[in-house]
Coordinates of C-alpha atoms in Angstrom, one line a residue:
X1031 CA 186.4 -39.1 43.1
X1032 CA 183.9 -39.4 40.3
X1033 CA 184.8 -37.6 37.1
X1034 CA 181.4 -36.0 37.0
X1035 CA 181.7 -34.3 40.4
X1036 CA 181.5 -30.5 40.6
X1037 CA 185.1 -30.4 41.9
X1038 CA 186.4 -32.3 38.9
X1039 CA 184.2 -30.3 36.5
X1040 CA 185.9 -27.2 37.8
X1041 CA 189.3 -28.8 37.5
X1042 CA 188.5 -29.6 33.8
X1043 CA 187.6 -26.0 33.2
X1044 CA 190.9 -24.8 34.7
X1045 CA 192.8 -27.5 32.8
X1046 CA 191.1 -26.4 29.6
X1047 CA 192.5 -22.9 30.2
X1048 CA 196.0 -24.4 30.6
X1049 CA 195.7 -26.6 27.5
X1050 CA 194.7 -23.6 25.4
X1051 CA 198.1 -22.2 26.2
X1052 CA 200.3 -25.3 26.6
X1053 CA 199.0 -27.6 23.9
X1054 CA 199.6 -31.4 24.0
X1055 CA 201.9 -31.5 27.1
X1056 CA 201.5 -29.7 30.4
X1057 CA 204.3 -28.7 32.7
X1058 CA 204.5 -26.9 36.1
X1059 CA 205.5 -23.6 34.3
X1060 CA 202.4 -23.9 32.0
X1061 CA 200.1 -24.1 35.0
X1062 CA 202.0 -21.4 36.9
X1063 CA 201.9 -18.9 34.0
X1064 CA 198.3 -19.6 32.9
X1065 CA 196.7 -19.7 36.3
X1066 CA 199.0 -17.1 37.8
X1067 CA 200.2 -19.0 40.8
X1068 CA 203.5 -20.0 42.4
X1069 CA 205.3 -23.0 41.0
X1070 CA 204.8 -24.9 44.2
X1071 CA 201.1 -24.4 44.1
X1072 CA 201.1 -25.3 40.3
X1073 CA 202.8 -28.6 41.1
X1074 CA 200.1 -29.4 43.6
X1075 CA 197.4 -28.6 41.0
X1076 CA 199.1 -31.0 38.5
X1077 CA 199.3 -33.7 41.1
X1078 CA 195.6 -33.2 41.9
X1079 CA 194.7 -33.4 38.2
X1080 CA 196.7 -36.6 38.0
X1081 CA 194.9 -38.2 40.9
X1082 CA 191.5 -37.2 39.4
X1083 CA 192.5 -39.0 36.2
X1084 CA 192.6 -35.8 34.1
X1085 CA 196.3 -36.1 33.3
X1086 CA 198.8 -38.9 32.8
X1087 CA 202.3 -38.4 34.2
X1088 CA 205.0 -39.0 31.6
X1089 CA 207.9 -38.1 33.8
X1090 CA 208.5 -35.7 36.7
X1091 CA 206.9 -32.4 35.9
X1092 CA 205.5 -33.4 32.5
X1093 CA 201.9 -34.6 31.9
X1094 CA 199.6 -35.4 29.0
X1095 CA 195.9 -34.7 29.1
X1096 CA 193.6 -37.7 29.1
X1097 CA 190.8 -37.5 26.4
X1098 CA 187.4 -38.7 27.7
X1099 CA 187.4 -41.6 25.2
X1100 CA 190.8 -42.7 26.6
X1101 CA 189.9 -42.9 30.2
X1102 CA 191.0 -46.2 31.7
X1103 CA 193.3 -47.0 28.8
X1104 CA 197.0 -47.2 28.9
X1105 CA 197.9 -45.1 25.9
X1106 CA 196.5 -41.5 25.9
X1107 CA 198.7 -39.7 23.4
X1108 CA 197.3 -39.7 19.9
X1109 CA 200.5 -38.5 18.3
X1110 CA 203.5 -39.9 20.3
X1111 CA 205.9 -37.7 18.3
X1112 CA 204.8 -34.7 20.3
X1113 CA 206.5 -35.9 23.5
X1114 CA 209.9 -36.4 21.9
X1115 CA 211.2 -32.8 22.2
X1116 CA 210.1 -32.6 25.9
X1117 CA 211.3 -36.0 27.0
X1118 CA 214.4 -36.6 24.8
X1119 CA 215.3 -33.2 23.4
X1120 CA 217.5 -31.9 21.9
X1121 CA 216.4 -34.8 19.6
X1122 CA 215.0 -35.7 16.3
X1123 CA 212.9 -38.5 14.8
X1124 CA 215.3 -40.7 12.8
X1125 CA 216.1 -44.2 11.5
X1126 CA 213.2 -46.4 10.5
X1127 CA 210.7 -43.8 11.8
X1128 CA 212.0 -41.1 9.5
X1129 CA 212.2 -43.7 6.7
X1130 CA 208.4 -44.4 7.3
X1131 CA 207.7 -40.7 7.3
X1132 CA 209.4 -40.1 3.9
X1133 CA 208.0 -43.1 2.2
X1134 CA 211.3 -45.0 2.0
X1135 CA 209.8 -48.2 3.4
X1136 CA 206.5 -50.0 3.5
X1137 CA 207.6 -52.0 6.6
X1138 CA 205.9 -51.0 9.8
X1139 CA 207.8 -50.7 13.1
X1140 CA 206.2 -50.8 16.5
X1141 CA 208.8 -48.6 18.1
X1142 CA 209.7 -44.9 17.4
X1143 CA 213.3 -44.3 16.6
X1144 CA 214.7 -41.2 18.4
X1145 CA 218.2 -39.7 18.0
X1146 CA 219.3 -37.4 20.8
X1147 CA 222.2 -35.5 22.2
X1148 CA 220.9 -35.9 25.7
X1149 CA 222.3 -38.6 27.9
X1150 CA 219.4 -41.1 28.3
X1151 CA 219.3 -44.1 30.6
X1152 CA 218.2 -47.1 28.7
X1153 CA 218.2 -47.5 24.9
X1154 CA 214.6 -48.8 24.9
X1155 CA 211.9 -47.0 26.8
X1156 CA 208.1 -47.5 27.0
X1157 CA 206.1 -44.4 27.9
X1158 CA 202.3 -44.5 28.1
X1159 CA 202.3 -47.7 26.0
X1160 CA 204.5 -46.3 23.3
X1161 CA 207.9 -47.9 22.7
X1162 CA 210.9 -45.7 21.9
X1163 CA 214.4 -46.8 20.8
X1164 CA 216.8 -44.0 21.7
X1165 CA 220.3 -43.4 20.1
X1166 CA 222.7 -40.9 21.7
X1167 CA 224.9 -38.9 19.3
X1168 CA 227.3 -35.9 19.6
X1169 CA 225.8 -32.5 18.9
X1170 CA 227.7 -32.2 15.6
X1171 CA 225.7 -35.1 14.2
X1172 CA 222.4 -33.2 14.5
X1173 CA 222.2 -31.7 11.0
X1174 CA 220.1 -32.3 7.9
X1175 CA 216.8 -32.0 9.8
X1176 CA 213.3 -30.9 8.8
X1177 CA 211.1 -29.1 11.2
X1178 CA 207.5 -30.3 11.4
X1179 CA 204.7 -28.9 13.4
X1180 CA 202.5 -31.5 15.1
X1181 CA 199.7 -29.3 16.5
X1182 CA 201.6 -26.7 18.6
X1183 CA 204.7 -28.9 19.1
X1184 CA 207.7 -28.5 16.8
X1185 CA 209.3 -31.8 16.0
X1186 CA 212.5 -32.4 14.0
X1187 CA 212.9 -35.3 11.6
X1188 CA 215.9 -36.3 9.7
X1189 CA 215.7 -35.5 5.9
X1190 CA 215.8 -38.5 3.5
X1191 CA 219.5 -38.4 2.8
X1192 CA 220.5 -37.9 6.4
X1193 CA 218.1 -40.7 7.4
X1194 CA 220.0 -43.1 5.1
X1195 CA 223.4 -41.9 6.3
X1196 CA 222.4 -42.3 9.9
X1197 CA 221.3 -45.9 9.2
X1198 CA 224.6 -46.6 7.3
X1199 CA 226.4 -45.2 10.3
X1200 CA 224.4 -47.6 12.6
X1201 CA 222.4 -50.2 10.7
X1202 CA 220.4 -51.1 13.8
X1203 CA 218.7 -47.7 13.3
X1204 CA 217.3 -49.1 10.1
X1205 CA 216.3 -52.5 11.4
X1206 CA 219.4 -54.1 9.9
X1207 CA 221.4 -53.7 6.7
X1208 CA 219.0 -55.5 4.5
X1209 CA 216.2 -53.0 5.2
X1210 CA 218.7 -50.1 5.0
X1211 CA 219.6 -51.3 1.5
X1212 CA 216.0 -51.4 0.5
X1213 CA 215.5 -47.8 1.8
X1214 CA 218.6 -46.7 -0.1
X1215 CA 217.2 -48.2 -3.4
X1216 CA 213.9 -46.4 -3.0
X1217 CA 215.6 -43.1 -2.3
X1218 CA 217.9 -43.4 -5.3
X1219 CA 215.1 -44.5 -7.6
X1220 CA 212.7 -41.7 -6.6
X1221 CA 214.8 -38.7 -5.6
X1222 CA 216.9 -37.0 -8.3
X1223 CA 220.1 -35.7 -6.9
X1224 CA 219.9 -37.9 -3.8
X1225 CA 223.3 -39.5 -4.5
X1226 CA 225.0 -36.1 -4.1
X1227 CA 223.1 -35.4 -0.9
X1228 CA 224.1 -38.8 0.5
X1229 CA 227.8 -38.0 -0.2
X1230 CA 227.5 -34.6 1.4
X1231 CA 225.7 -35.9 4.5
X1232 CA 228.2 -38.7 4.9
X1233 CA 231.1 -36.3 4.6
X1234 CA 229.7 -34.1 7.2
X1235 CA 229.0 -36.9 9.6
X1236 CA 232.6 -38.0 9.3
X1237 CA 232.4 -41.7 9.8
X1238 CA 234.6 -43.6 7.3
X1239 CA 232.6 -46.8 7.7
X1240 CA 229.6 -45.0 6.1
X1241 CA 231.5 -44.5 2.8
X1242 CA 232.6 -48.2 2.9
X1243 CA 229.0 -49.4 3.3
X1244 CA 227.5 -46.9 0.9
X1245 CA 230.1 -47.5 -1.8
X1246 CA 229.6 -51.3 -1.6
X1247 CA 225.8 -51.0 -1.7
X1248 CA 226.0 -48.5 -4.6
X1249 CA 228.3 -50.8 -6.6
X1250 CA 226.0 -53.8 -6.0
X1251 CA 223.0 -51.8 -7.5
X1252 CA 225.1 -50.6 -10.4
X1253 CA 225.5 -46.9 -9.7
X1254 CA 225.5 -44.1 -9.8
X1255 CA 229.1 -44.2 -10.9
X1256 CA 229.9 -40.6 -9.7
X1257 CA 228.8 -41.5 -6.1
X1258 CA 230.7 -44.8 -6.2
X1259 CA 233.9 -42.9 -7.2
X1260 CA 233.2 -40.3 -4.4
X1261 CA 233.0 -43.1 -1.8
X1262 CA 236.2 -44.7 -3.2
X1263 CA 238.1 -41.4 -2.9
X1264 CA 237.0 -41.1 0.8
X1265 CA 237.9 -44.5 2.0
X1266 CA 239.7 -44.5 5.4
X1267 CA 242.2 -47.0 6.7
X1268 CA 241.1 -50.2 8.4
X1269 CA 238.2 -52.6 7.7
X1270 CA 234.6 -52.2 8.8
X1271 CA 231.6 -54.6 8.9
X1272 CA 228.7 -54.2 6.6
X1273 CA 226.5 -54.8 9.7
X1274 CA 228.2 -55.0 13.1
X1275 CA 225.4 -57.2 14.4
X1276 CA 226.0 -60.0 11.8
X1277 CA 228.7 -62.5 11.2
X1278 CA 230.8 -61.1 8.3
X1279 CA 233.4 -63.7 7.3
X1280 CA 234.2 -62.3 3.8
X1281 CA 236.4 -59.3 3.2
X1282 CA 235.8 -57.1 0.2
X1283 CA 239.2 -55.6 -0.2
X1284 CA 238.1 -52.9 -2.7
X1285 CA 235.8 -51.4 0.0
X1286 CA 237.8 -52.6 3.1
X1287 CA 234.5 -54.1 4.2
X1288 CA 233.6 -57.4 5.9
X1289 CA 230.4 -58.7 4.5
X1290 CA 228.0 -61.5 5.5
X1291 CA 227.7 -64.7 3.5
X1292 CA 225.3 -64.3 0.6
X1293 CA 226.1 -60.6 0.0
X1294 CA 227.9 -60.8 -3.3
X1295 CA 229.4 -58.0 -5.3
X1296 CA 226.2 -57.6 -7.4
X1297 CA 222.5 -58.5 -7.1
X1298 CA 220.3 -58.9 -4.1
X1299 CA 221.4 -60.8 -1.0

């Protein structure tokens, strides 16, 4: 059916009504409440709009409006962050994506890093041409978040110290330990009091490996001494790897940490 047909024009007018209330994403409940119809009828309306090319289906019952300029293109969402609460929530933007947001890195990543308490099938997902890397965590790990408003959608992003601690907990969230180390350096250089915030966030997360990695990296950069001492006091038993994805043949007994070749006690790797 041509987009310019009277039927589709009427559909656009009704959809416009819904979007004024719903915002960037449209659900069955949005249509039902705005147009005052039963949910079954609302679902049929959504399906019709989808067939007319006015909406793109993200998953069952969740749609995104298609701007006129985007007709025929794969990606229709200008700000992919807005779909995170609906598709992955309870969730927050974390890892390298949060590091980009806070200016802790100049490196650009093609995927959006999402941390969620929801059980999600598949760590990597592509939705409307946008790649997401999803990490599942326990609810107790969802702290240290900043609420942002993207249009009408509320999106949580991990604060700088929590972002670093999450990446020390799982270096893959930071694109590997080398990049995590670079982000850590920027945070400590630019944010006064960030070392104390790192210790507090690591203590609340409760993973002993974080203190081993953090203490080792802090000692390599030469401080701050107070934070190094705090990490030393919180060492747990057993040895961890600096980066679980790398070969780590050398044991740093002081930190109970296996490190890769080239990562010496001081200086850059």
